[in-house]
Every structure is written in structure tokens, then in C-alpha cells.
Short mmCIF file of C-alpha atoms (C1' of nucleotides) in Angstrom, two decimals:
data_model
loop_
_atom_site.label_atom_id
_atom_site.label_comp_id
_atom_site.label_asym_id
_atom_site.label_seq_id
_atom_site.Cartn_x
_atom_site.Cartn_y
_atom_site.Cartn_z
CA MET A 1 133.27 41.96 -69.89
CA ALA A 2 134.37 45.53 -70.09
CA ARG A 3 136.53 48.01 -68.32
CA PRO A 4 136.69 47.27 -64.57
CA ARG A 5 136.70 49.90 -61.90
CA SER A 6 140.13 51.09 -61.00
CA ALA A 7 141.22 49.63 -57.69
CA ALA A 8 143.98 52.20 -57.56
CA ALA A 9 141.38 54.95 -57.68
CA ASP A 10 139.54 53.37 -54.78
CA CYS A 11 142.71 53.37 -52.76
CA ALA A 12 143.60 56.92 -53.72
CA ILE A 13 140.12 58.13 -52.79
CA LEU A 14 140.18 56.49 -49.37
CA ASP A 15 143.64 57.84 -48.68
CA ALA A 16 142.52 61.29 -49.74
CA THR A 17 139.48 61.02 -47.50
CA ARG A 18 141.59 60.21 -44.48
CA ALA A 19 143.99 63.02 -45.26
CA ALA A 20 141.17 65.49 -45.69
CA LEU A 21 139.60 64.36 -42.42
CA VAL A 22 142.82 65.09 -40.58
CA GLU A 23 143.08 68.56 -42.04
CA LEU A 24 139.48 69.68 -42.20
CA GLY A 25 137.47 67.51 -39.85
CA TRP A 26 134.05 66.16 -40.64
CA SER A 27 131.99 69.27 -41.11
CA LYS A 28 134.33 71.02 -43.54
CA LEU A 29 135.05 67.92 -45.55
CA THR A 30 133.49 68.14 -48.99
CA MET A 31 133.18 65.63 -51.75
CA GLY A 32 134.71 68.00 -54.24
CA ASP A 33 137.75 68.43 -52.04
CA VAL A 34 138.29 64.70 -51.71
CA ALA A 35 137.96 64.27 -55.45
CA ALA A 36 140.55 66.93 -56.12
CA ARG A 37 143.02 65.42 -53.65
CA ALA A 38 142.56 61.95 -55.10
CA GLY A 39 142.97 63.22 -58.63
CA VAL A 40 139.58 61.94 -59.73
CA ALA A 41 136.40 63.57 -60.92
CA LYS A 42 133.69 64.32 -58.41
CA THR A 43 131.28 62.20 -60.41
CA THR A 44 133.46 59.16 -59.80
CA LEU A 45 132.91 59.53 -56.09
CA TYR A 46 129.16 59.59 -56.50
CA ARG A 47 129.32 56.57 -58.79
CA ARG A 48 130.80 54.50 -55.94
CA TRP A 49 129.45 55.98 -52.74
CA THR A 50 126.09 57.47 -51.94
CA GLY A 51 127.46 60.37 -49.96
CA LYS A 52 129.93 61.64 -47.43
CA SER A 53 128.89 59.28 -44.64
CA ALA A 54 129.28 56.09 -46.64
CA LEU A 55 132.63 57.20 -47.98
CA VAL A 56 133.98 58.00 -44.54
CA VAL A 57 132.84 54.68 -43.10
CA ASP A 58 134.91 52.82 -45.66
CA ALA A 59 137.84 55.16 -45.24
CA VAL A 60 137.95 54.74 -41.48
CA ALA A 61 137.02 51.08 -41.17
CA VAL A 62 140.46 49.81 -42.06
CA LEU A 63 142.01 51.83 -39.26
CA PHE A 64 140.25 49.66 -36.71
CA ASP A 65 141.86 46.54 -38.07
CA GLU A 66 145.17 47.55 -36.56
CA LEU A 67 143.80 46.70 -33.12
CA GLU A 68 145.28 43.51 -31.79
CA LEU A 69 145.28 41.66 -28.51
CA PRO A 70 148.69 40.24 -27.71
CA ASP A 71 148.74 37.81 -24.81
CA ARG A 72 150.00 39.71 -21.80
CA GLY A 73 149.67 36.84 -19.39
CA SER A 74 146.54 37.80 -17.47
CA LEU A 75 143.04 39.00 -18.09
CA HIS A 76 143.81 42.20 -16.25
CA ALA A 77 146.79 42.92 -18.42
CA ASP A 78 144.90 42.05 -21.58
CA VAL A 79 142.14 44.49 -20.71
CA GLU A 80 144.67 47.20 -19.99
CA GLY A 81 146.32 46.54 -23.32
CA VAL A 82 143.19 46.75 -25.41
CA VAL A 83 142.03 49.87 -23.60
CA LEU A 84 145.27 51.65 -24.29
CA SER A 85 145.51 50.63 -27.93
CA PHE A 86 141.90 51.61 -28.52
CA ALA A 87 142.59 54.94 -26.88
CA ALA A 88 145.61 55.45 -29.11
CA LEU A 89 143.42 54.82 -32.13
CA LEU A 90 140.85 57.33 -30.91
CA ALA A 91 143.55 59.90 -30.33
CA ARG A 92 144.08 60.16 -34.06
CA PRO A 93 141.95 63.02 -35.31
CA GLU A 94 140.53 61.21 -38.29
CA THR A 95 139.07 58.40 -36.22
CA SER A 96 137.48 60.27 -33.36
CA THR A 97 135.78 62.95 -35.44
CA SER A 98 134.47 60.70 -38.14
CA LEU A 99 133.41 57.86 -35.88
CA MET A 100 131.14 60.11 -33.86
CA ALA A 101 129.78 61.89 -36.91
CA VAL A 102 128.96 58.64 -38.65
CA VAL A 103 127.27 57.29 -35.54
CA ALA A 104 125.20 60.45 -35.42
CA GLU A 105 124.15 60.07 -39.03
CA SER A 106 123.44 56.39 -38.58
CA THR A 107 120.73 57.12 -36.03
CA ARG A 108 118.60 58.31 -38.95
CA ASP A 109 119.91 56.11 -41.75
CA ALA A 110 119.36 52.38 -41.46
CA ALA A 111 121.58 51.50 -44.41
CA LEU A 112 124.44 53.44 -42.93
CA ARG A 113 123.91 51.80 -39.57
CA ASP A 114 124.22 48.35 -41.10
CA ARG A 115 127.31 49.36 -42.98
CA LEU A 116 128.89 50.75 -39.85
CA ARG A 117 128.07 47.68 -37.83
CA CYS A 118 129.54 45.17 -40.18
CA ALA A 119 132.52 47.29 -41.19
CA VAL A 120 133.59 48.40 -37.73
CA VAL A 121 131.61 47.11 -34.79
CA ASP A 122 131.20 43.42 -35.44
CA ARG A 123 134.74 43.00 -36.65
CA GLN A 124 136.12 44.21 -33.34
CA LYS A 125 134.16 41.80 -31.22
CA ARG A 126 136.85 39.30 -32.07
CA LEU A 127 139.03 41.06 -29.51
CA VAL A 128 136.58 40.31 -26.73
CA LEU A 129 136.11 36.75 -27.91
CA ASP A 130 139.86 36.21 -27.97
CA GLY A 131 140.43 37.70 -24.56
CA ARG A 132 137.58 35.77 -23.07
CA ALA A 133 138.70 32.44 -24.46
CA ARG A 134 142.20 33.12 -23.28
CA ALA A 135 141.03 33.92 -19.76
CA GLN A 136 138.97 30.76 -19.69
CA ALA A 137 141.98 28.73 -20.75
CA ARG A 138 143.95 30.27 -17.92
CA GLY A 139 141.20 29.43 -15.45
CA GLU A 140 140.50 33.08 -14.71
CA LEU A 141 136.95 32.77 -15.96
CA PRO A 142 134.66 29.75 -15.75
CA PRO A 143 133.82 27.96 -19.00
CA ASP A 144 130.62 28.87 -20.82
CA SER A 145 127.52 27.51 -19.15
CA ASP A 146 125.36 27.97 -22.24
CA PRO A 147 125.99 29.71 -25.58
CA ALA A 148 123.27 32.31 -25.17
CA SER A 149 124.59 33.66 -21.90
CA ALA A 150 128.12 33.59 -23.27
CA ALA A 151 127.06 35.73 -26.21
CA ARG A 152 125.22 38.08 -23.90
CA GLN A 153 128.23 38.57 -21.73
CA THR A 154 130.50 39.06 -24.71
CA ASP A 155 128.27 41.85 -25.95
CA LEU A 156 128.12 43.37 -22.51
CA VAL A 157 131.88 43.43 -22.10
CA PHE A 158 132.32 44.83 -25.57
CA ASP A 159 129.95 47.71 -24.97
CA LEU A 160 131.54 48.29 -21.60
CA ILE A 161 135.08 48.58 -22.85
CA ALA A 162 134.45 50.44 -26.07
CA GLY A 163 131.82 52.69 -24.56
CA ALA A 164 133.83 53.64 -21.53
CA VAL A 165 136.94 54.47 -23.53
CA VAL A 166 135.04 56.52 -26.08
CA HIS A 167 133.14 58.36 -23.38
CA ARG A 168 136.21 59.10 -21.34
CA ALA A 169 138.18 60.33 -24.33
CA LEU A 170 135.59 62.19 -26.35
CA VAL A 171 132.76 63.19 -24.04
CA SER A 172 134.43 63.72 -20.70
CA GLY A 173 137.50 64.81 -22.62
CA GLU A 174 140.00 63.47 -20.16
CA PRO A 175 143.05 61.36 -20.96
CA VAL A 176 142.91 57.59 -21.19
CA ASP A 177 146.29 56.96 -19.61
CA GLU A 178 147.83 54.00 -17.87
CA ALA A 179 146.40 54.92 -14.51
CA TRP A 180 142.88 55.07 -15.85
CA ALA A 181 143.30 51.87 -17.82
CA ALA A 182 144.56 50.10 -14.70
CA GLY A 183 141.62 51.28 -12.63
CA PHE A 184 139.20 50.29 -15.33
CA ALA A 185 140.73 46.84 -15.75
CA THR A 186 140.68 46.24 -12.02
CA LEU A 187 137.01 47.07 -11.85
CA LEU A 188 136.09 45.00 -14.86
CA VAL A 189 138.06 41.93 -13.90
CA ALA A 190 136.71 42.04 -10.37
CA GLY A 191 133.19 42.35 -11.73
CA LEU A 192 133.61 39.44 -14.08
CA GLY A 193 135.14 37.27 -11.44
CA ALA A 194 132.49 37.97 -8.84
CA ALA A 195 129.42 38.15 -11.02
CA HIS A 196 129.97 35.03 -13.00
CA PRO A 197 130.34 31.93 -10.81
CA PRO A 198 126.70 31.83 -9.73
CA ALA A 199 124.29 32.23 -12.59
CA PRO A 200 123.38 35.93 -12.66
CA PRO A 201 120.68 36.14 -10.01
CA PRO A 202 118.25 38.86 -11.05
CA GLN A 203 117.74 38.23 -14.77
CA PRO A 204 114.10 37.25 -15.06
CA ARG A 205 113.44 37.19 -18.80
CA THR A 206 115.95 37.05 -21.64
CA PRO A 207 114.66 36.25 -25.13
CA PRO A 208 117.24 34.29 -27.16
CA GLU A 209 117.66 37.05 -29.72
CA PRO A 210 120.20 35.34 -32.00
CA CYS A 211 122.14 37.66 -34.31
CA MET B 1 119.74 100.59 -19.98
CA ALA B 2 118.15 99.67 -23.25
CA ARG B 3 116.00 97.06 -24.84
CA PRO B 4 116.80 93.60 -23.39
CA ARG B 5 116.86 90.45 -25.42
CA SER B 6 113.54 88.72 -25.55
CA ALA B 7 113.53 85.70 -23.29
CA ALA B 8 110.42 84.49 -25.03
CA ALA B 9 112.31 84.42 -28.31
CA ASP B 10 115.06 82.36 -26.69
CA CYS B 11 112.51 79.86 -25.53
CA ALA B 12 110.73 79.75 -28.88
CA ILE B 13 114.01 79.23 -30.69
CA LEU B 14 115.09 76.35 -28.46
CA ASP B 15 111.68 74.73 -28.77
CA ALA B 16 111.81 75.12 -32.53
CA THR B 17 115.29 73.60 -32.58
CA ARG B 18 114.14 70.52 -30.72
CA ALA B 19 111.10 70.16 -32.97
CA ALA B 20 113.21 70.50 -36.09
CA LEU B 21 115.69 67.95 -34.77
CA VAL B 22 112.92 65.42 -34.32
CA GLU B 23 111.63 65.93 -37.84
CA LEU B 24 114.81 66.49 -39.79
CA GLY B 25 117.70 65.12 -37.78
CA TRP B 26 121.03 66.82 -37.45
CA SER B 27 122.29 66.91 -40.99
CA LYS B 28 119.16 68.39 -42.57
CA LEU B 29 118.62 70.91 -39.83
CA THR B 30 119.25 74.43 -41.09
CA MET B 31 119.41 77.73 -39.31
CA GLY B 32 116.88 79.23 -41.67
CA ASP B 33 114.43 76.49 -40.91
CA VAL B 34 114.72 76.97 -37.17
CA ALA B 35 114.26 80.70 -37.57
CA ALA B 36 111.10 80.21 -39.61
CA ARG B 37 109.63 77.79 -37.09
CA ALA B 38 110.39 80.08 -34.19
CA GLY B 39 108.94 83.08 -35.95
CA VAL B 40 112.20 84.99 -35.78
CA ALA B 41 114.62 86.35 -38.32
CA LYS B 42 117.64 84.28 -39.21
CA THR B 43 119.89 87.12 -38.17
CA THR B 44 118.55 86.88 -34.64
CA LEU B 45 119.86 83.35 -34.41
CA TYR B 46 123.33 84.40 -35.46
CA ARG B 47 123.26 87.26 -33.01
CA ARG B 48 122.89 84.80 -30.13
CA TRP B 49 124.65 81.63 -31.23
CA THR B 50 127.71 81.13 -33.32
CA GLY B 51 126.29 78.30 -35.35
CA LYS B 52 124.28 75.14 -35.48
CA SER B 53 126.37 73.22 -32.94
CA ALA B 54 126.16 75.82 -30.20
CA LEU B 55 122.46 76.21 -30.72
CA VAL B 56 121.81 72.50 -30.48
CA VAL B 57 123.87 72.12 -27.32
CA ASP B 58 121.68 74.62 -25.56
CA ALA B 59 118.53 73.13 -26.99
CA VAL B 60 119.36 69.62 -25.84
CA ALA B 61 121.04 70.37 -22.52
CA VAL B 62 117.80 70.88 -20.64
CA LEU B 63 116.59 67.44 -21.67
CA PHE B 64 119.29 65.86 -19.55
CA ASP B 65 118.04 67.58 -16.44
CA GLU B 66 115.06 65.28 -16.36
CA LEU B 67 117.32 62.46 -15.22
CA GLU B 68 116.84 61.66 -11.58
CA LEU B 69 117.98 58.98 -9.20
CA PRO B 70 115.19 57.89 -6.87
CA ASP B 71 116.28 55.69 -4.01
CA ARG B 72 115.46 52.13 -4.96
CA GLY B 73 116.87 50.56 -1.86
CA SER B 74 120.13 49.10 -3.11
CA LEU B 75 123.09 50.07 -5.23
CA HIS B 76 122.18 47.41 -7.74
CA ALA B 77 118.66 48.75 -8.15
CA ASP B 78 119.89 52.34 -8.34
CA VAL B 79 122.26 51.45 -11.17
CA GLU B 80 119.51 49.65 -13.02
CA GLY B 81 117.27 52.65 -12.64
CA VAL B 82 119.72 55.20 -13.95
CA VAL B 83 120.66 52.97 -16.86
CA LEU B 84 117.07 52.59 -17.93
CA SER B 85 116.18 56.24 -17.58
CA PHE B 86 119.29 57.28 -19.48
CA ALA B 87 118.37 54.79 -22.17
CA ALA B 88 114.88 56.21 -22.37
CA LEU B 89 116.36 59.65 -22.85
CA LEU B 90 118.63 58.41 -25.63
CA ALA B 91 115.71 56.73 -27.33
CA ARG B 92 114.26 60.12 -28.15
CA PRO B 93 115.39 61.05 -31.62
CA GLU B 94 116.41 64.58 -30.77
CA THR B 95 118.85 63.53 -28.09
CA SER B 96 120.69 60.68 -29.73
CA THR B 97 121.31 62.32 -33.06
CA SER B 98 122.35 65.66 -31.73
CA LEU B 99 124.44 64.39 -28.84
CA MET B 100 126.67 62.37 -31.13
CA ALA B 101 126.89 65.10 -33.74
CA VAL B 102 127.88 67.68 -31.19
CA VAL B 103 130.48 65.37 -29.69
CA ALA B 104 131.89 64.89 -33.18
CA GLU B 105 132.11 68.61 -33.76
CA SER B 106 133.57 69.20 -30.34
CA THR B 107 136.64 67.12 -31.19
CA ARG B 108 137.71 70.02 -33.41
CA ASP B 109 136.24 72.95 -31.51
CA ALA B 110 137.54 73.66 -28.05
CA ALA B 111 134.90 76.25 -27.24
CA LEU B 112 132.15 73.86 -28.12
CA ARG B 113 133.78 71.15 -26.03
CA ASP B 114 133.77 73.37 -22.97
CA ARG B 115 130.19 74.34 -23.56
CA LEU B 116 129.16 70.72 -23.91
CA ARG B 117 131.00 69.69 -20.79
CA CYS B 118 129.53 72.25 -18.51
CA ALA B 119 126.04 72.14 -20.01
CA VAL B 120 125.64 68.38 -20.15
CA VAL B 121 128.46 66.25 -18.83
CA ASP B 122 129.40 67.82 -15.54
CA ARG B 123 125.82 68.39 -14.51
CA GLN B 124 125.05 64.70 -14.71
CA LYS B 125 127.88 63.62 -12.48
CA ARG B 126 125.59 64.53 -9.62
CA LEU B 127 123.79 61.24 -10.29
CA VAL B 128 126.92 59.24 -9.64
CA LEU B 129 127.78 61.30 -6.60
CA ASP B 130 124.31 60.77 -5.17
CA GLY B 131 124.29 57.05 -5.82
CA ARG B 132 127.72 56.64 -4.40
CA ALA B 133 126.97 58.54 -1.21
CA ARG B 134 123.78 56.57 -0.79
CA ALA B 135 125.56 53.26 -1.18
CA GLN B 136 128.15 54.32 1.36
CA ALA B 137 125.41 55.25 3.80
CA ARG B 138 123.91 51.79 3.33
CA GLY B 139 127.28 50.18 3.94
CA GLU B 140 127.43 48.74 0.42
CA LEU B 141 130.57 50.69 -0.33
CA PRO B 142 133.41 51.64 2.02
CA PRO B 143 133.75 55.32 2.91
CA ASP B 144 136.20 57.42 0.95
CA SER B 145 139.79 56.76 1.81
CA ASP B 146 141.04 60.00 0.26
CA PRO B 147 139.34 62.65 -1.84
CA ALA B 148 141.51 62.15 -4.91
CA SER B 149 140.77 58.48 -5.25
CA ALA B 150 137.09 59.15 -4.59
CA ALA B 151 137.00 61.63 -7.45
CA ARG B 152 138.85 59.22 -9.69
CA GLN B 153 136.39 56.46 -9.02
CA THR B 154 133.43 58.76 -9.51
CA ASP B 155 134.74 59.70 -12.93
CA LEU B 156 135.39 56.08 -13.78
CA VAL B 157 131.90 54.99 -12.86
CA PHE B 158 130.39 57.88 -14.73
CA ASP B 159 132.24 57.07 -17.94
CA LEU B 160 131.42 53.41 -17.48
CA ILE B 161 127.69 53.88 -17.15
CA ALA B 162 127.17 56.62 -19.68
CA GLY B 163 129.61 55.13 -22.15
CA ALA B 164 128.23 51.64 -22.02
CA VAL B 165 124.65 52.76 -22.44
CA VAL B 166 125.47 55.07 -25.33
CA HIS B 167 127.58 52.43 -27.02
CA ARG B 168 124.99 49.74 -26.62
CA ALA B 169 122.16 51.92 -27.90
CA LEU B 170 123.80 53.89 -30.65
CA VAL B 171 126.86 51.99 -31.84
CA SER B 172 125.96 48.37 -31.31
CA GLY B 173 122.38 49.34 -32.00
CA GLU B 174 120.81 46.87 -29.64
CA PRO B 175 118.12 47.54 -27.06
CA VAL B 176 118.93 48.68 -23.55
CA ASP B 177 116.20 46.68 -21.86
CA GLU B 178 115.70 45.43 -18.33
CA ALA B 179 117.69 42.27 -18.92
CA TRP B 180 120.68 44.18 -20.16
CA ALA B 181 120.43 46.73 -17.35
CA ALA B 182 120.31 43.94 -14.80
CA GLY B 183 123.37 42.25 -16.23
CA PHE B 184 125.23 45.52 -16.36
CA ALA B 185 124.33 46.43 -12.80
CA THR B 186 125.38 43.02 -11.54
CA LEU B 187 128.76 43.37 -13.17
CA LEU B 188 129.32 46.92 -11.98
CA VAL B 189 128.25 46.34 -8.40
CA ALA B 190 130.37 43.21 -8.17
CA GLY B 191 133.34 45.10 -9.56
CA LEU B 192 132.93 47.95 -7.12
CA GLY B 193 132.51 45.64 -4.19
CA ALA B 194 135.51 43.50 -4.99
CA ALA B 195 137.90 46.10 -6.30
CA HIS B 196 137.52 48.60 -3.55
CA PRO B 197 138.24 47.15 -0.11
CA PRO B 198 141.97 46.71 -0.59
CA ALA B 199 143.62 49.68 -2.22
CA PRO B 200 143.75 48.84 -5.93
CA PRO B 201 146.78 46.57 -6.21
CA PRO B 202 148.25 47.13 -9.66
CA GLN B 203 148.30 50.90 -9.88
CA PRO B 204 151.98 51.77 -10.01
CA ARG B 205 151.90 55.48 -10.77
CA THR B 206 148.99 57.85 -10.38
CA PRO B 207 149.75 61.55 -10.55
CA PRO B 208 147.31 63.54 -8.41
CA GLU B 209 145.86 65.39 -11.39
CA PRO B 210 143.35 67.55 -9.56
CA CYS B 211 140.57 68.95 -11.72
"C1'" DG C 1 139.68 44.71 -83.52
"C1'" DT C 2 135.34 45.47 -81.33
"C1'" DG C 3 132.05 46.25 -77.88
"C1'" DT C 4 131.21 47.65 -73.41
"C1'" DT C 5 132.05 50.26 -69.53
"C1'" DA C 6 134.44 53.54 -66.56
"C1'" DC C 7 136.26 57.90 -66.49
"C1'" DG C 8 137.13 63.08 -66.82
"C1'" DC C 9 135.19 67.25 -67.77
"C1'" DT C 10 131.84 70.94 -67.83
"C1'" DA C 11 127.76 72.96 -66.67
"C1'" DC C 12 123.65 73.35 -64.16
"C1'" DG C 13 119.64 74.56 -60.65
"C1'" DA C 14 118.78 74.28 -56.04
"C1'" DG C 15 119.89 75.06 -51.62
"C1'" DT C 16 122.63 76.82 -47.53
"C1'" DC C 17 125.79 79.73 -45.39
"C1'" DG C 18 126.99 83.85 -42.73
"C1'" DT C 19 126.99 88.89 -43.22
"C1'" DA C 20 125.63 93.73 -44.15
"C1'" DG C 21 122.60 97.49 -44.13
"C1'" DC C 22 118.44 99.62 -43.15
"C1'" DG C 23 114.17 101.31 -40.71
"C1'" DA C 24 111.13 100.34 -37.00
"C1'" DA C 25 109.91 98.91 -32.62
"C1'" DA C 26 110.74 97.99 -27.65
"C1'" DC C 27 112.59 98.97 -23.41
"C1'" DG C 28 115.27 101.50 -19.37
"C1'" DC C 29 116.03 105.73 -17.54
"C1'" DT C 30 115.11 110.46 -16.18
"C1'" DA D 1 106.21 111.90 -21.52
"C1'" DG D 2 110.53 112.11 -23.82
"C1'" DC D 3 115.13 110.45 -24.84
"C1'" DG D 4 118.80 107.28 -25.97
"C1'" DT D 5 120.15 102.75 -26.69
"C1'" DT D 6 119.74 98.24 -28.32
"C1'" DT D 7 117.30 94.66 -30.40
"C1'" DC D 8 114.66 92.96 -34.07
"C1'" DG D 9 112.71 91.93 -38.82
"C1'" DC D 10 113.54 92.27 -43.39
"C1'" DT D 11 115.99 92.07 -47.76
"C1'" DA D 12 119.75 91.29 -50.44
"C1'" DC D 13 124.10 89.52 -51.29
"C1'" DG D 14 128.47 86.61 -52.84
"C1'" DA D 15 130.41 82.38 -51.94
"C1'" DC D 16 130.06 77.80 -51.45
"C1'" DT D 17 128.36 72.88 -51.69
"C1'" DC D 18 125.31 69.68 -53.33
"C1'" DG D 19 124.02 65.92 -56.50
"C1'" DT D 20 122.98 65.20 -61.42
"C1'" DA D 21 123.16 65.23 -66.52
"C1'" DG D 22 125.38 65.04 -70.83
"C1'" DC D 23 129.14 64.18 -73.69
"C1'" DG D 24 133.55 62.65 -75.66
"C1'" DT D 25 137.46 59.82 -74.60
"C1'" DA D 26 140.19 56.14 -72.85
"C1'" DA D 27 140.77 51.53 -70.91
"C1'" DC D 28 139.92 46.93 -70.56
"C1'" DA D 29 137.75 41.99 -71.74
"C1'" DC D 30 136.74 39.13 -75.22
#
DNA sequence: GTGTTACGCTACGAGTCGTAGCGAAACGCT
DNA sequence: AGCGTTTCGCTACGACTCGTAGCGTAACAC
């Protein structure tokens, strides 16, 4: 019933944030700088976001939506594909720097952690769900025995893939190339194939823990 | 041939850094605060470290040395053990926050990246090397075919374990408990057992790439 | 048109940064 | 003991960023 917030300004601010991240990195990025690049007042930024972390989460979240999982004909090939495209995404300076910095901040800020999870993490689990369903349709993986264990394994595979790629690229600092992706996929596919058929033997207690 | 730097001051500074990290976290940690806690002048800090990141790397590096790999009788149990002790280390507020923040900074600072690698990353590969040698002695894993592929697989396993645990704990934000560790170990051991015996089939090109 | 709201602008106190300059104290060496 | 060298504590400094407040103006819905 009055003037609405400018969607164009939102877009300009997020673009400016990404551009500033590429040039300056996380630590030298300032709110005033982003405001100047976007052609808005600094106060406008603080009217919409609580601080640098929240702004960067929104600016970077959309980049993760470009990840896709084309059907490459086998589970092994699908894993290779997602590893390489995730690595390509992490190779861009604005994603790697800001993702790690936001994760660091989120260890002390519950609101930021929730925002990060629903804007980035949970949305990418679809890739694992897709790949898993596809492999089951091909007969490469057995169908779900029960929903709880299916969810558990989906989470496990997600943390495995994303964690390993991030660690290789950003912590170990070595390239995620085709050779590495092939070795990783071989290991993962073999593990899934061998570990699944019998119900996982040594898992004594597992509270349902629905999300 | 003159006054040496006080080792006691070094120790007091690093202790103060860890204490400040616990209380304040990474973003609110200031050099002046650390200096005050340690009972030293701020200039002394800048005489020994270039900035906050370098200081925190040194302060946190020693915490990772507490990781050990007692022989639990099987590869599966050894993996479970290292996963849980690494998770316990990451549960401490000073490690999780600062590790991620330093990794974020290191994506833009080559000197910091080197420092991080040799102070933290490379020193922990010993755990994988130990566990691997032990499993080979037990006959759970085949002996090394050639040194290059052995090194490649060591790196892969290292990134897999460390990456998955970090991702689960800090990004997904879910607990690394015994059930998860058991599921992870089952998958990893199965993958290693199945993928290894025949030379990895779909690895077309693999430049030697010695480190 | 009119009312409501977002926006741009300026200014502000508080806090941090990293450095410079100084005198004093601590240590190795002879 | 005496000397030379280096570290250390202290103070002060300009530059910068932060996050907020206040105000007048412009844009939009009704």
C-alpha cells in the first residue's frame, strides 16, 4: 500500500557483491564498497541485510543452482560429472572464498547457519536424490529398503562428495581433475555396491531423526 | 649475539589466541585483545606474525597433533576411530571456526596457504599412512603396486575422510556420531576392498604428477 | 491527489588497523 | 663486569570500517 522495494536494486546489489568478491575477496569486502558499486546508499544495504555474511550468502546462493546432473549412462559417470562440475564452480574465486568464510561465521551464528542450509546445502541434495533414483532405475543400486535408511545414505553420499571435493580443492589445494574424479567415482561406486546389498552390519542404534 | 625472543611470550600469545577464539570467535577476535590477554604489547604481535590469519594458524596447528590412530584391530574400526576423534576435535569451538576462516583467507593468500598446508594438512596424512600400512599388514588391503598410485590413493582417502567429516559437521550441521561413523567406515572399507584388486578400470589418462 | 514507504545523503561516535618513535630492559659475548 | 645488540612496552597516530540516526525527497498504491 505504498512504495515497494526496488527489485532492480536487489539485483544490482547482489551483482555488485559478486563482483567485489572477485576483486577483493572476503576480508577486504566492505559494505560501503558494495553500496558504491551498486549505486545505492549504504543504508539501503543495512535495511535489507543484517551484515556482510547474510548479504554474501544470498549473493552466492544462486551460483549453486547452475549445478545439474545430466544422465551420463552409469552411476560412475554421473558421479564423475557432478564432481567435475562442482569443482568448476569452486574454482571461481567468488564461490570458494565466500563459501568457506560464511561457513566459518555460521559456526557462531545460528541464524546464518539456517540461512546457509536452506539457501545452499539443502537445495543441492536434489543432485544426490536424482543420481540415486537413476541408478536404482538402472539396477545399479538396490531399491530402498526403508525410507529412514535411504535418507541416511543420501546424506552420507552428499557429505562424501561435497566434502571430498571441497577438501581436495581448498584445503589440500590440489587440482580436482579428471583423473581424481575417476578415482573418486570408482571408490564411491564400489563402496555403494558392496556395502548396500546386506543391511549395514555394524549399525547398532540409529534414532529416526527426521528433518 | 643479543637478546633472543621470549619463548614464554610466544606460548602466552598462542594460549591467549586460543582462549580469545573460544570466547569471541574469529570475526570478533582482534589483535589488541590477544595482546592484552597475553600481557604483551600489540607491537610484539606484529613483530612476529603478519596478521590475524597467520597467528591463528600457529595457535590452532598444535591442536591437530592430538589426533592419534590406536590399533583397533581392523581397518573398519580404525576408520571409525579416526572419524570420531577428528569430529571431537572439530566440536571444539576454537578449531571449527578458525579452521574454516583460515581456509577462506588462504584462497587469496598463497603464503598463508603454504603455512596452513605444512602446519596442519600434511602433518595429518601420517594417520592415513599408518592406517593403510596397518591394513596391508593385516591383509585387508593389497600391497602397493607402484609408489605413484599408492600416493594417489593416500591423498584420495585423506580428502575423503577429512572432507566428509568437516562437511557433515560444519556445512550440513548434523552430528558426527557413532552411527554415522559406522556407516561411513562401511562404505569406505567396501570401496577400498572392491576398487583396488584390479587396477582401476576407467582411468584413461593419469599424468605422474609427483609431489 | 494523497498517504505511505523506500530511498539517498550526510554526519556521527566507536572501534580496529598497522606503523612509527622512543626509552628501558634483557641477553650474548668478551 | 662491561659492552653491544636486539627485543620489548608504551604512546600516539592517520586511515579506515562499522552500524545508526536524522532529514528531505521521490516513487508507488490506492
